[in-house]
PDB file of C-alpha atoms in Angstrom:
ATOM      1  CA  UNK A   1     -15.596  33.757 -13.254  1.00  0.00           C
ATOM      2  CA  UNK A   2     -17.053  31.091 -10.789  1.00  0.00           C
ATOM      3  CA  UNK A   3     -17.760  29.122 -13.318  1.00  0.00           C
ATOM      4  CA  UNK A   4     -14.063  29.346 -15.452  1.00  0.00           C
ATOM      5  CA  UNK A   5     -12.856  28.381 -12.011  1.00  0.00           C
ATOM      6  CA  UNK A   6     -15.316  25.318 -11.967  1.00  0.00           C
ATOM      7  CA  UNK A   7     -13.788  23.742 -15.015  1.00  0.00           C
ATOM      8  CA  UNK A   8     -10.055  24.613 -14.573  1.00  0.00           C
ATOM      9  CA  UNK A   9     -10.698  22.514 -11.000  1.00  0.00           C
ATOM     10  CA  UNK A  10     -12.652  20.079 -13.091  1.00  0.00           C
ATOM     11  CA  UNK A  11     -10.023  19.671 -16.165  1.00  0.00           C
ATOM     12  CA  UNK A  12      -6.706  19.316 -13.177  1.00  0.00           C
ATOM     13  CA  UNK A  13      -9.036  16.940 -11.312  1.00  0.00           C
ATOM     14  CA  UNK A  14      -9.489  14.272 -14.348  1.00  0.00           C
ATOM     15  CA  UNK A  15      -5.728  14.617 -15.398  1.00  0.00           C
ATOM     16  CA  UNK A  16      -4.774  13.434 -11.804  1.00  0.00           C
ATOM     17  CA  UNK A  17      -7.499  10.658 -12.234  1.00  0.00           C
ATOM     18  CA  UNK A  18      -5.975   9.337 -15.719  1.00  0.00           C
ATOM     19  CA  UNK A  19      -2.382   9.496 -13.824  1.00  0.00           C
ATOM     20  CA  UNK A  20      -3.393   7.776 -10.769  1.00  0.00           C
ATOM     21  CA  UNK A  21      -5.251   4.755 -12.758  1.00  0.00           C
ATOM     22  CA  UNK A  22      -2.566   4.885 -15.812  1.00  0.00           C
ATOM     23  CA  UNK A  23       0.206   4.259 -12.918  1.00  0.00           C
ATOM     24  CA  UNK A  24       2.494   6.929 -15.358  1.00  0.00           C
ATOM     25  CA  UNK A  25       1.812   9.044 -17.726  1.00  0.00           C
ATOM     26  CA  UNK A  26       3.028  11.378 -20.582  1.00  0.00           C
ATOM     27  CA  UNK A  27       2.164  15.147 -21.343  1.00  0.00           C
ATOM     28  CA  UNK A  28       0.580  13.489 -24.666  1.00  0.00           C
ATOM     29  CA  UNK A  29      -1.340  10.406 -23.247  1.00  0.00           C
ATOM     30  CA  UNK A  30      -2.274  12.777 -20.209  1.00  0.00           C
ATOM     31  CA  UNK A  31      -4.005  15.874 -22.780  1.00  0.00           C
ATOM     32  CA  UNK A  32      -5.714  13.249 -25.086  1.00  0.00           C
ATOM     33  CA  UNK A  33      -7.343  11.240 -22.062  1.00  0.00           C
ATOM     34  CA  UNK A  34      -8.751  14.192 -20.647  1.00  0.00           C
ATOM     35  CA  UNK A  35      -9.399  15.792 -24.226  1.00  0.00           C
ATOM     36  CA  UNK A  36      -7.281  18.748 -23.562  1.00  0.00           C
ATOM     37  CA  UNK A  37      -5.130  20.685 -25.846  1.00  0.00           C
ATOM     38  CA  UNK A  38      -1.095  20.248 -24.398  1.00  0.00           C
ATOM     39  CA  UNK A  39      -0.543  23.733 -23.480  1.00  0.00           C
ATOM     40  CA  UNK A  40      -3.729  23.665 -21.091  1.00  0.00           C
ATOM     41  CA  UNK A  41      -2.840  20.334 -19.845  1.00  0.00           C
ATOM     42  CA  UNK A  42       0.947  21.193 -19.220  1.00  0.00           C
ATOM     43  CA  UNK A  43      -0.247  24.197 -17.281  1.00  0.00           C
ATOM     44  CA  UNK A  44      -2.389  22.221 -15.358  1.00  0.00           C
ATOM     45  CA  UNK A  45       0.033  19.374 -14.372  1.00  0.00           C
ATOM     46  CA  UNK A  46       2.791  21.675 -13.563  1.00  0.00           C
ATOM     47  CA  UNK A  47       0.398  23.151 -10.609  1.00  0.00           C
ATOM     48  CA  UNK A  48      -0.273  19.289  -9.404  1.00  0.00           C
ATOM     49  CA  UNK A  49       3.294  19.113  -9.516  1.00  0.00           C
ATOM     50  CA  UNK A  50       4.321  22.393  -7.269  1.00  0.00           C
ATOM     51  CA  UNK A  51       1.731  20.948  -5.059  1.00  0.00           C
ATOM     52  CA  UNK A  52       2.750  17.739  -4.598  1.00  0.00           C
ATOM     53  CA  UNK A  53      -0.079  15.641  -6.294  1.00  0.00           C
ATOM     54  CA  UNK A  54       2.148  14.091  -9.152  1.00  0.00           C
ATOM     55  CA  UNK A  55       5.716  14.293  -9.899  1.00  0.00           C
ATOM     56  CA  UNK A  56       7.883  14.344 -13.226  1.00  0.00           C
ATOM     57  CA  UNK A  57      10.358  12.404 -13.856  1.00  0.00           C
ATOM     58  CA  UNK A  58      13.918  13.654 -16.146  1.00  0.00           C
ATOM     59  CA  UNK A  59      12.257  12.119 -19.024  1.00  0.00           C
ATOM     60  CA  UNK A  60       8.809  13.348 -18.778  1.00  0.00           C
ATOM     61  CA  UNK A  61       6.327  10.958 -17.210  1.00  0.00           C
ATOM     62  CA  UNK A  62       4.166  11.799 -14.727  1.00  0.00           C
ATOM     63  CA  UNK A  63       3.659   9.514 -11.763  1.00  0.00           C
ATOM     64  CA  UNK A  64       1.239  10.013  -8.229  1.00  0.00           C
ATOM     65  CA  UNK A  65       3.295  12.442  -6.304  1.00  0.00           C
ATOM     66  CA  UNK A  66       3.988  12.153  -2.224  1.00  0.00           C
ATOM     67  CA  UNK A  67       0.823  14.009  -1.473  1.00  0.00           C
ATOM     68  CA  UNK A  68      -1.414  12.267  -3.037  1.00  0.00           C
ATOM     69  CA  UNK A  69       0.139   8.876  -1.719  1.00  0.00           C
ATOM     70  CA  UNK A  70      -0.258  10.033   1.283  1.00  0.00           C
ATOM     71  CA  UNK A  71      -3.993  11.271   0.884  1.00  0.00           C
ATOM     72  CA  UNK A  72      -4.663   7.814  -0.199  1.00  0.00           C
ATOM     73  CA  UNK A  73      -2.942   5.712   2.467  1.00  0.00           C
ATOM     74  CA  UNK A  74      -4.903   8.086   5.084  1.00  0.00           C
ATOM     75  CA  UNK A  75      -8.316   6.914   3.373  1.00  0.00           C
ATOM     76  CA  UNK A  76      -7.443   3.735   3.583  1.00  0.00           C
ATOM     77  CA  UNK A  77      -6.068   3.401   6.759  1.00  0.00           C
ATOM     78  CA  UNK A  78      -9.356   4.311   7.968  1.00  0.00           C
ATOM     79  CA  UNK A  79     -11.587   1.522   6.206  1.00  0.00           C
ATOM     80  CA  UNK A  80     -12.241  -1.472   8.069  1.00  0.00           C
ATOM     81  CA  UNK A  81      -9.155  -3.769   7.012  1.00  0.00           C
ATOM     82  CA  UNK A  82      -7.142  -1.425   8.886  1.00  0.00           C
ATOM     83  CA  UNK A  83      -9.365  -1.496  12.103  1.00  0.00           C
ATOM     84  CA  UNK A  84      -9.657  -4.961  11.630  1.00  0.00           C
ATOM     85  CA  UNK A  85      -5.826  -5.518  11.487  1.00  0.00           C
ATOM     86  CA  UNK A  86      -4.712  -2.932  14.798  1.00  0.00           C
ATOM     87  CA  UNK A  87      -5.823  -6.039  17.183  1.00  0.00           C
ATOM     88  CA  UNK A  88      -3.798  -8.712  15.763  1.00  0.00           C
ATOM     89  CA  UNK A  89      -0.932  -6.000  14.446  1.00  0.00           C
ATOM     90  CA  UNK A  90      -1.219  -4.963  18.330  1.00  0.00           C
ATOM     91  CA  UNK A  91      -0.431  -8.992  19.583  1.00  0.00           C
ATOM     92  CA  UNK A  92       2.490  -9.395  17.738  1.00  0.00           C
ATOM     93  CA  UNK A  93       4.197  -6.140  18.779  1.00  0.00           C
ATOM     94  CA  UNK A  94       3.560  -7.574  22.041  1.00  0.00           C
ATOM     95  CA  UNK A  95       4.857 -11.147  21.432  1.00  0.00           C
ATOM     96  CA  UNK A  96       8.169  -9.769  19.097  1.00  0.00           C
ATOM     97  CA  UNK A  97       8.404  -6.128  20.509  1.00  0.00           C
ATOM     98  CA  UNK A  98       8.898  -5.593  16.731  1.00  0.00           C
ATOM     99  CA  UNK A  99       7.399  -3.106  14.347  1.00  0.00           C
ATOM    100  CA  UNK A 100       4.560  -4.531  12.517  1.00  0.00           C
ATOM    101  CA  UNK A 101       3.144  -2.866   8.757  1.00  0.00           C
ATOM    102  CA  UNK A 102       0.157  -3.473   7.471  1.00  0.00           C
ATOM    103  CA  UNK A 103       0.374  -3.266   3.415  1.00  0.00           C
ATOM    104  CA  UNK A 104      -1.686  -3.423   0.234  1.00  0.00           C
ATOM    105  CA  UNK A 105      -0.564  -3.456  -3.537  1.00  0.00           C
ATOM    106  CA  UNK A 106      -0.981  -0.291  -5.135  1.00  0.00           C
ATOM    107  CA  UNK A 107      -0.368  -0.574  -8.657  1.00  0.00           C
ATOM    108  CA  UNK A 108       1.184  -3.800 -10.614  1.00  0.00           C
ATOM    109  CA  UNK A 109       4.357  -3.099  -9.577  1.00  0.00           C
ATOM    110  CA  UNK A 110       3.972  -1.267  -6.299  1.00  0.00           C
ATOM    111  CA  UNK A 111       3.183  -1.807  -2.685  1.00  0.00           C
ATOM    112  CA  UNK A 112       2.201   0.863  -0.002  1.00  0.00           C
ATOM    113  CA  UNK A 113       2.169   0.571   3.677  1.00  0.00           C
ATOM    114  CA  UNK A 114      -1.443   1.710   5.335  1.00  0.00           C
ATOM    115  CA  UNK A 115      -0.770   0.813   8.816  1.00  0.00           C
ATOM    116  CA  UNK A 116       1.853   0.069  11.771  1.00  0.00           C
ATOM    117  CA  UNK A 117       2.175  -0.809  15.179  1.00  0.00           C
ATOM    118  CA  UNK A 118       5.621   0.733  16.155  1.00  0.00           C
ATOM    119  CA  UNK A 119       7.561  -1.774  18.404  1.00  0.00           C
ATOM    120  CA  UNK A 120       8.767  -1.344  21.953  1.00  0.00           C
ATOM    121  CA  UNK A 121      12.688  -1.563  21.304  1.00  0.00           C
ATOM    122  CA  UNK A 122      14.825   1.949  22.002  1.00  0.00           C
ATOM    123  CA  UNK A 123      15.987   0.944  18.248  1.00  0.00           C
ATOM    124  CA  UNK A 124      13.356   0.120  16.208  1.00  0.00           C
ATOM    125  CA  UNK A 125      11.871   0.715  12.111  1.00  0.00           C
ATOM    126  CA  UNK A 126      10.326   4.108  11.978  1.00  0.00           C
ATOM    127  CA  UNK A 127       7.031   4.556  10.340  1.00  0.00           C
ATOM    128  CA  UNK A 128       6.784   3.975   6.830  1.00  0.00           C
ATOM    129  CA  UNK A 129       2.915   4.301   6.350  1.00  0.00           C
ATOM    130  CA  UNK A 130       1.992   6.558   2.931  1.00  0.00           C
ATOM    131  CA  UNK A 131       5.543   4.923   1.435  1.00  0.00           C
ATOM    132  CA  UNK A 132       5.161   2.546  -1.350  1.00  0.00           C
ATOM    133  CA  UNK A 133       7.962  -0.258  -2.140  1.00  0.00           C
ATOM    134  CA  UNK A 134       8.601  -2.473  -5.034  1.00  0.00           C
ATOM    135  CA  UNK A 135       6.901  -5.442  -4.668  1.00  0.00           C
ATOM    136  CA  UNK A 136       9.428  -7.664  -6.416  1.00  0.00           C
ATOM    137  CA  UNK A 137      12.133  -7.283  -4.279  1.00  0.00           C
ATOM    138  CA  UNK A 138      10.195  -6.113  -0.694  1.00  0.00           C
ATOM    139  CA  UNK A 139       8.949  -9.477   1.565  1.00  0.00           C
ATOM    140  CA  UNK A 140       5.295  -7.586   1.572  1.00  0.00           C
ATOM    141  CA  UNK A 141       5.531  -7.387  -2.173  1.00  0.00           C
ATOM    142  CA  UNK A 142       6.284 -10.787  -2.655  1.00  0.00           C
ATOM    143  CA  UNK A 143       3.311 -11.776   0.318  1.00  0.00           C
ATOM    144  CA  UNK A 144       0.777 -10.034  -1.880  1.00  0.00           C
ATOM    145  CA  UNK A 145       2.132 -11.839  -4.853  1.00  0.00           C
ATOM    146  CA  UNK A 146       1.270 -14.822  -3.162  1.00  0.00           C
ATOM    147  CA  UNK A 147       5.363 -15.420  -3.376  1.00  0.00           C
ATOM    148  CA  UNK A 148       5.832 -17.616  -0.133  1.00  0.00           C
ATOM    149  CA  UNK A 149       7.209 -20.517   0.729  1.00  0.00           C
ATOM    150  CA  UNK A 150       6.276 -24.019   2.212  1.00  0.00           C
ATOM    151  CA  UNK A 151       5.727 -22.313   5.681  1.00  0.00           C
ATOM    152  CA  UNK A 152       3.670 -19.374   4.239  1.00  0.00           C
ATOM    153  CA  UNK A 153       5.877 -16.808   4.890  1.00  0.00           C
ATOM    154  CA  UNK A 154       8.652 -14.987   3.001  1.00  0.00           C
ATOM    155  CA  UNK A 155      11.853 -13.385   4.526  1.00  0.00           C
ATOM    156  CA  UNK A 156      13.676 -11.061   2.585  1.00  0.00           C
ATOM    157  CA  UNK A 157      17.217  -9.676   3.974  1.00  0.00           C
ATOM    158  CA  UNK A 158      18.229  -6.375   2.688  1.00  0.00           C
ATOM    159  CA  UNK A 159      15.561  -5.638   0.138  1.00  0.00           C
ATOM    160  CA  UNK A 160      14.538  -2.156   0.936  1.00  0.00           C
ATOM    161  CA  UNK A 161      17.162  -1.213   3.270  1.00  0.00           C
ATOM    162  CA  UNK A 162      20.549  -2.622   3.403  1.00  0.00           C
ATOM    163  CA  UNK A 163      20.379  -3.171   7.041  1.00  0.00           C
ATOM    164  CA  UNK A 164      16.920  -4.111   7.591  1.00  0.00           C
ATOM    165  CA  UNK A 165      15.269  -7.890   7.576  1.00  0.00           C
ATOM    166  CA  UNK A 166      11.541  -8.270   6.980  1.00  0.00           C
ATOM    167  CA  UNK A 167       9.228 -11.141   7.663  1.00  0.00           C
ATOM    168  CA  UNK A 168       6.147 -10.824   5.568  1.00  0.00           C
ATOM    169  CA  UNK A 169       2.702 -12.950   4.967  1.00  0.00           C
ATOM    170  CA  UNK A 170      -0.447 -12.699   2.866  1.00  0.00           C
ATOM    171  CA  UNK A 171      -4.018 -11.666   4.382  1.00  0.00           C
ATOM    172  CA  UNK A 172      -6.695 -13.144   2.026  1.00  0.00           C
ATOM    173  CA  UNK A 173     -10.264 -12.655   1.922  1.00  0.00           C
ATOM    174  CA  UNK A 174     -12.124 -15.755   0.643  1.00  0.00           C
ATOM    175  CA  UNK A 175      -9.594 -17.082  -1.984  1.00  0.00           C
ATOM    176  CA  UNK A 176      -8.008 -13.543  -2.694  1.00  0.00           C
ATOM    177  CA  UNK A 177      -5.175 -11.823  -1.023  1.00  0.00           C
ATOM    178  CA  UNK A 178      -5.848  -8.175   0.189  1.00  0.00           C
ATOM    179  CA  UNK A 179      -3.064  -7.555   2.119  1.00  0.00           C
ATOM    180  CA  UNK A 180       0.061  -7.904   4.025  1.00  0.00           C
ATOM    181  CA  UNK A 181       1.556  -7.934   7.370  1.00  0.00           C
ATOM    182  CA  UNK A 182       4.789  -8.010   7.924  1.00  0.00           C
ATOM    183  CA  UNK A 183       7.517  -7.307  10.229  1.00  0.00           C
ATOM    184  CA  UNK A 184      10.154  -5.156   9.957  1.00  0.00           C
ATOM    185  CA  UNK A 185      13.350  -5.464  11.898  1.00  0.00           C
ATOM    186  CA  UNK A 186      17.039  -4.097  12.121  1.00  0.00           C
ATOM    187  CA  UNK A 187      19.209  -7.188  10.705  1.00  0.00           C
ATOM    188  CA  UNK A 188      21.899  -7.551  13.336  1.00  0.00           C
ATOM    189  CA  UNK A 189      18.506  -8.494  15.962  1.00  0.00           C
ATOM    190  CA  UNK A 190      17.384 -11.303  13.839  1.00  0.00           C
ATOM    191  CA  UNK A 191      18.238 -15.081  13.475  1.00  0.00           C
ATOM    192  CA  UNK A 192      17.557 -17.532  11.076  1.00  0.00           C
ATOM    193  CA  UNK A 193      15.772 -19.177  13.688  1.00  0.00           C
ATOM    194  CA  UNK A 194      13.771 -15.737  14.996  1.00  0.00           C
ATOM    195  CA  UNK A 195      13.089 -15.393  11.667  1.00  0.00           C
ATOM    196  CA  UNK A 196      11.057 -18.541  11.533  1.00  0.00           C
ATOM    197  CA  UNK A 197       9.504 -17.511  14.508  1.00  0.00           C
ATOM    198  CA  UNK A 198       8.643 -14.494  13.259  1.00  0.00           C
ATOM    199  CA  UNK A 199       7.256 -16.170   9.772  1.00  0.00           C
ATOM    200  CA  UNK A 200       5.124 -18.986  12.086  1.00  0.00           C
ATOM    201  CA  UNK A 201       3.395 -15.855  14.178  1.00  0.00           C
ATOM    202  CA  UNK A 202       2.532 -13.789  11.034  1.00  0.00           C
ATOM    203  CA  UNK A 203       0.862 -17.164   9.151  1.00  0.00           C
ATOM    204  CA  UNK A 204      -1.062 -17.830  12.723  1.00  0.00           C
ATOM    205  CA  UNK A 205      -2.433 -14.100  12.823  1.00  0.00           C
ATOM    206  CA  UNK A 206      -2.795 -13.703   9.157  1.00  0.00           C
ATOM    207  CA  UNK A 207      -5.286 -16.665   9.219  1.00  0.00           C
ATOM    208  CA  UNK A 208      -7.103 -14.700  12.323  1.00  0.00           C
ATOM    209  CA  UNK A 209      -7.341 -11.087  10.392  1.00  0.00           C
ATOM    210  CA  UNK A 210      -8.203 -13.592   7.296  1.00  0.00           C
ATOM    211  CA  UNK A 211     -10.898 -15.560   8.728  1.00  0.00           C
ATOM    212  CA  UNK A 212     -12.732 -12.325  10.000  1.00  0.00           C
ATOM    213  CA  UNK A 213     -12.513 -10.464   6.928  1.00  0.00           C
ATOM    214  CA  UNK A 214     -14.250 -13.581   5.384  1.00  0.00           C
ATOM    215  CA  UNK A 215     -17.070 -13.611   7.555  1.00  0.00           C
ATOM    216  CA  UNK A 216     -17.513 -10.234   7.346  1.00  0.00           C
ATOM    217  CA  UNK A 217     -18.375 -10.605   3.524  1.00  0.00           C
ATOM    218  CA  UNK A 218     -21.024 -13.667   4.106  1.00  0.00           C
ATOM    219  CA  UNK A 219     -23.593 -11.764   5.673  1.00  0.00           C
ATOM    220  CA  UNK A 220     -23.999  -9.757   2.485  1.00  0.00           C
ATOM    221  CA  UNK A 221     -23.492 -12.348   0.386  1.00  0.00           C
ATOM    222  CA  UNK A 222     -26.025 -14.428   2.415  1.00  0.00           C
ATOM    223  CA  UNK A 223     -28.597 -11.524   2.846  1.00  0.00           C
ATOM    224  CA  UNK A 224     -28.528 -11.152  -1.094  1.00  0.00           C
ATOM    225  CA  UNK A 225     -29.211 -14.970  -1.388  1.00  0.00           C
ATOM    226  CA  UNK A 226     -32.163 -14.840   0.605  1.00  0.00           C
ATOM    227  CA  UNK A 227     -34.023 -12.219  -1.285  1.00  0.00           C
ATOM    228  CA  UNK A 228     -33.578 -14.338  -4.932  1.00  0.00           C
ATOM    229  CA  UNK A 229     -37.081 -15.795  -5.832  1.00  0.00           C
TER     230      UNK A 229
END
Protein backbone atom coordinates (compact mmCIF):
# COMPACT_ATOMS: atom_id res chain seq x y z
CA UNK A 1 0.00 0.00 0.00
CA UNK A 2 2.96 2.31 1.10
CA UNK A 3 4.50 1.70 -1.73
CA UNK A 4 1.27 2.28 -4.45
CA UNK A 5 1.16 5.51 -2.50
CA UNK A 6 4.96 6.14 -3.27
CA UNK A 7 4.46 6.16 -6.99
CA UNK A 8 1.00 7.85 -7.31
CA UNK A 9 3.05 10.88 -5.27
CA UNK A 10 5.91 10.16 -7.60
CA UNK A 11 3.82 10.02 -11.09
CA UNK A 12 1.64 13.72 -9.83
CA UNK A 13 5.06 15.05 -8.81
CA UNK A 14 6.79 14.71 -12.48
CA UNK A 15 3.52 15.87 -14.28
CA UNK A 16 3.75 19.19 -12.24
CA UNK A 17 7.55 19.23 -13.16
CA UNK A 18 6.87 18.84 -17.11
CA UNK A 19 4.06 21.74 -16.57
CA UNK A 20 6.14 24.04 -14.65
CA UNK A 21 9.28 23.79 -17.22
CA UNK A 22 6.83 23.36 -20.44
CA UNK A 23 5.23 26.88 -19.23
CA UNK A 24 1.61 25.02 -20.56
CA UNK A 25 0.70 21.98 -21.22
CA UNK A 26 -1.90 19.52 -22.73
CA UNK A 27 -3.54 16.28 -21.21
CA UNK A 28 -1.54 14.55 -24.26
CA UNK A 29 1.95 16.27 -24.08
CA UNK A 30 1.50 16.06 -20.14
CA UNK A 31 0.81 11.74 -20.16
CA UNK A 32 3.57 11.13 -22.84
CA UNK A 33 6.31 13.27 -20.90
CA UNK A 34 5.76 11.51 -17.85
CA UNK A 35 5.03 8.10 -19.76
CA UNK A 36 1.62 7.77 -18.38
CA UNK A 37 -1.43 6.38 -19.91
CA UNK A 38 -4.26 9.62 -20.16
CA UNK A 39 -6.73 8.27 -17.83
CA UNK A 40 -3.97 8.01 -14.97
CA UNK A 41 -2.57 11.27 -15.89
CA UNK A 42 -6.05 13.10 -16.09
CA UNK A 43 -6.76 11.72 -12.65
CA UNK A 44 -3.71 12.93 -11.44
CA UNK A 45 -3.85 16.55 -12.79
CA UNK A 46 -7.36 17.05 -11.81
CA UNK A 47 -6.12 16.57 -7.95
CA UNK A 48 -3.16 19.32 -8.71
CA UNK A 49 -5.90 21.25 -9.95
CA UNK A 50 -8.51 21.05 -6.79
CA UNK A 51 -5.41 21.86 -4.95
CA UNK A 52 -4.25 24.66 -6.49
CA UNK A 53 -0.88 23.49 -8.07
CA UNK A 54 -1.94 23.97 -11.83
CA UNK A 55 -4.95 25.30 -13.40
CA UNK A 56 -6.97 24.49 -16.73
CA UNK A 57 -7.81 26.64 -18.95
CA UNK A 58 -11.57 26.42 -21.25
CA UNK A 59 -9.55 24.83 -23.86
CA UNK A 60 -7.54 22.39 -22.01
CA UNK A 61 -4.00 23.47 -21.20
CA UNK A 62 -2.60 23.24 -18.11
CA UNK A 63 -0.59 26.11 -16.70
CA UNK A 64 1.31 26.56 -12.85
CA UNK A 65 -1.63 27.25 -10.69
CA UNK A 66 -1.69 30.16 -7.72
CA UNK A 67 -0.23 27.76 -5.24
CA UNK A 68 2.47 26.76 -6.71
CA UNK A 69 3.38 30.45 -7.80
CA UNK A 70 3.24 31.26 -4.67
CA UNK A 71 5.43 28.29 -3.25
CA UNK A 72 7.96 29.46 -5.66
CA UNK A 73 8.06 33.21 -5.07
CA UNK A 74 8.40 32.21 -1.16
CA UNK A 75 11.68 30.15 -2.12
CA UNK A 76 12.92 32.71 -3.80
CA UNK A 77 12.27 35.48 -1.80
CA UNK A 78 14.43 33.88 0.62
CA UNK A 79 17.75 33.41 -1.54
CA UNK A 80 20.22 36.01 -1.33
CA UNK A 81 19.06 38.45 -4.26
CA UNK A 82 16.20 39.14 -2.17
CA UNK A 83 18.26 39.87 1.07
CA UNK A 84 20.54 41.60 -0.96
CA UNK A 85 17.82 43.89 -2.50
CA UNK A 86 15.64 44.78 1.15
CA UNK A 87 18.58 47.51 1.86
CA UNK A 88 18.47 49.42 -1.24
CA UNK A 89 14.46 48.48 -1.80
CA UNK A 90 14.36 49.93 1.95
CA UNK A 91 16.26 53.58 0.72
CA UNK A 92 14.04 54.31 -1.86
CA UNK A 93 10.80 53.79 0.11
CA UNK A 94 12.43 56.23 2.23
CA UNK A 95 13.50 58.78 -0.44
CA UNK A 96 9.86 58.32 -2.64
CA UNK A 97 7.59 57.00 0.26
CA UNK A 98 6.58 54.74 -2.69
CA UNK A 99 6.09 51.03 -2.93
CA UNK A 100 9.06 49.36 -4.28
CA UNK A 101 8.88 45.40 -6.08
CA UNK A 102 11.52 43.45 -6.53
CA UNK A 103 10.91 41.10 -9.78
CA UNK A 104 12.39 38.27 -11.83
CA UNK A 105 11.22 36.70 -15.25
CA UNK A 106 9.52 33.59 -14.83
CA UNK A 107 8.93 32.05 -18.02
CA UNK A 108 9.49 33.74 -21.69
CA UNK A 109 6.63 35.58 -21.45
CA UNK A 110 6.08 36.14 -17.75
CA UNK A 111 7.32 38.15 -14.85
CA UNK A 112 6.70 37.52 -11.04
CA UNK A 113 7.19 39.81 -8.19
CA UNK A 114 9.51 38.15 -5.19
CA UNK A 115 9.78 41.08 -3.01
CA UNK A 116 8.38 44.63 -1.77
CA UNK A 117 8.92 47.32 0.46
CA UNK A 118 5.33 48.75 0.99
CA UNK A 119 5.47 52.63 0.98
CA UNK A 120 4.53 55.05 3.72
CA UNK A 121 1.50 56.88 1.91
CA UNK A 122 -2.26 56.23 3.59
CA UNK A 123 -2.87 55.30 -0.30
CA UNK A 124 -0.44 53.24 -1.59
CA UNK A 125 0.06 49.72 -4.17
CA UNK A 126 -0.77 46.72 -2.12
CA UNK A 127 1.45 43.75 -2.24
CA UNK A 128 1.72 41.95 -5.30
CA UNK A 129 4.56 39.43 -4.37
CA UNK A 130 3.67 35.56 -5.74
CA UNK A 131 1.72 37.59 -8.84
CA UNK A 132 3.23 37.26 -12.18
CA UNK A 133 2.63 40.02 -15.06
CA UNK A 134 3.23 40.06 -18.71
CA UNK A 135 6.40 41.22 -19.39
CA UNK A 136 5.59 42.93 -22.68
CA UNK A 137 3.38 45.36 -21.57
CA UNK A 138 4.50 45.68 -17.49
CA UNK A 139 7.69 48.42 -16.97
CA UNK A 140 9.46 45.32 -14.92
CA UNK A 141 8.85 43.15 -17.93
CA UNK A 142 10.27 45.38 -20.25
CA UNK A 143 13.46 46.15 -17.44
CA UNK A 144 14.25 42.46 -17.59
CA UNK A 145 14.03 42.57 -21.32
CA UNK A 146 16.64 44.95 -21.18
CA UNK A 147 13.73 47.36 -22.88
CA UNK A 148 14.93 50.85 -21.49
CA UNK A 149 15.65 53.88 -22.65
CA UNK A 150 18.62 56.42 -22.92
CA UNK A 151 18.30 57.08 -19.09
CA UNK A 152 18.05 53.33 -18.17
CA UNK A 153 14.81 53.28 -17.02
CA UNK A 154 11.36 52.52 -18.47
CA UNK A 155 7.97 54.09 -17.39
CA UNK A 156 4.97 52.49 -18.35
CA UNK A 157 1.43 54.30 -17.58
CA UNK A 158 -1.46 52.04 -17.28
CA UNK A 159 0.01 48.70 -18.18
CA UNK A 160 -1.21 46.45 -15.48
CA UNK A 161 -3.68 48.60 -13.90
CA UNK A 162 -5.51 51.35 -15.51
CA UNK A 163 -4.76 53.70 -12.78
CA UNK A 164 -1.40 52.78 -11.77
CA UNK A 165 2.18 54.24 -13.18
CA UNK A 166 5.33 52.17 -12.74
CA UNK A 167 8.95 53.13 -12.93
CA UNK A 168 11.04 50.09 -13.55
CA UNK A 169 15.01 49.24 -14.07
CA UNK A 170 17.20 46.21 -14.71
CA UNK A 171 19.53 44.56 -11.89
CA UNK A 172 22.36 42.70 -13.74
CA UNK A 173 24.90 40.45 -12.51
CA UNK A 174 28.14 40.66 -14.55
CA UNK A 175 26.72 41.30 -18.10
CA UNK A 176 23.28 39.53 -17.38
CA UNK A 177 20.12 40.92 -16.01
CA UNK A 178 18.55 39.00 -13.00
CA UNK A 179 16.12 41.20 -11.96
CA UNK A 180 14.00 44.17 -11.52
CA UNK A 181 13.09 46.91 -9.26
CA UNK A 182 10.61 48.98 -9.82
CA UNK A 183 8.20 51.32 -8.41
CA UNK A 184 4.79 51.22 -8.35
CA UNK A 185 2.59 54.22 -7.88
CA UNK A 186 -1.15 55.45 -8.12
CA UNK A 187 -1.12 57.70 -11.47
CA UNK A 188 -2.84 60.87 -10.32
CA UNK A 189 0.63 61.18 -7.64
CA UNK A 190 3.05 61.11 -10.44
CA UNK A 191 4.62 63.70 -12.88
CA UNK A 192 6.44 63.47 -15.85
CA UNK A 193 9.06 65.06 -14.02
CA UNK A 194 8.68 62.62 -10.64
CA UNK A 195 8.75 60.12 -12.96
CA UNK A 196 12.25 60.93 -14.04
CA UNK A 197 13.10 61.19 -10.64
CA UNK A 198 11.87 58.14 -9.89
CA UNK A 199 13.71 56.43 -13.15
CA UNK A 200 17.28 58.39 -12.04
CA UNK A 201 16.93 56.74 -8.25
CA UNK A 202 16.13 53.18 -9.51
CA UNK A 203 19.34 53.31 -12.23
CA UNK A 204 21.55 54.78 -9.09
CA UNK A 205 20.40 51.79 -6.73
CA UNK A 206 20.16 49.23 -9.40
CA UNK A 207 23.93 49.79 -10.09
CA UNK A 208 24.43 49.41 -6.04
CA UNK A 209 22.29 45.92 -5.73
CA UNK A 210 24.25 45.23 -9.24
CA UNK A 211 27.68 45.86 -8.25
CA UNK A 212 27.29 43.61 -5.05
CA UNK A 213 25.76 40.80 -6.68
CA UNK A 214 28.89 40.92 -8.97
CA UNK A 215 31.32 40.71 -6.38
CA UNK A 216 29.62 38.25 -4.73
CA UNK A 217 30.23 35.82 -7.76
CA UNK A 218 34.23 36.66 -8.03
CA UNK A 219 35.25 35.03 -5.03
CA UNK A 220 34.11 31.72 -6.49
CA UNK A 221 35.10 32.38 -9.65
CA UNK A 222 38.53 33.51 -8.28
CA UNK A 223 38.85 30.60 -5.71
CA UNK A 224 38.27 28.13 -8.74
CA UNK A 225 41.09 29.97 -10.69
CA UNK A 226 43.51 29.48 -8.12
CA UNK A 227 43.26 25.78 -7.79
CA UNK A 228 43.90 25.22 -11.94
CA UNK A 229 47.49 23.75 -12.36
Amino acid sequence: MAEASTRTVERALALLATICERGSANLADSARDCDLAPSTALRLLRTLETTGFIARDEVGIYRPGGRMIQLGAAALSSESLADLATPVMEKLVAQTGESVYLSVQWHSDVAIYIGIVQGTHSVRHSSWVGRTIPLDISAAGRALRGDVGTGGYVVVERGVEPDVTAVACPVHSEARIVAALSFVVPSYRLTESGANRFGELLVSAAAELSAQLSRSSKPAQEGTEERQP
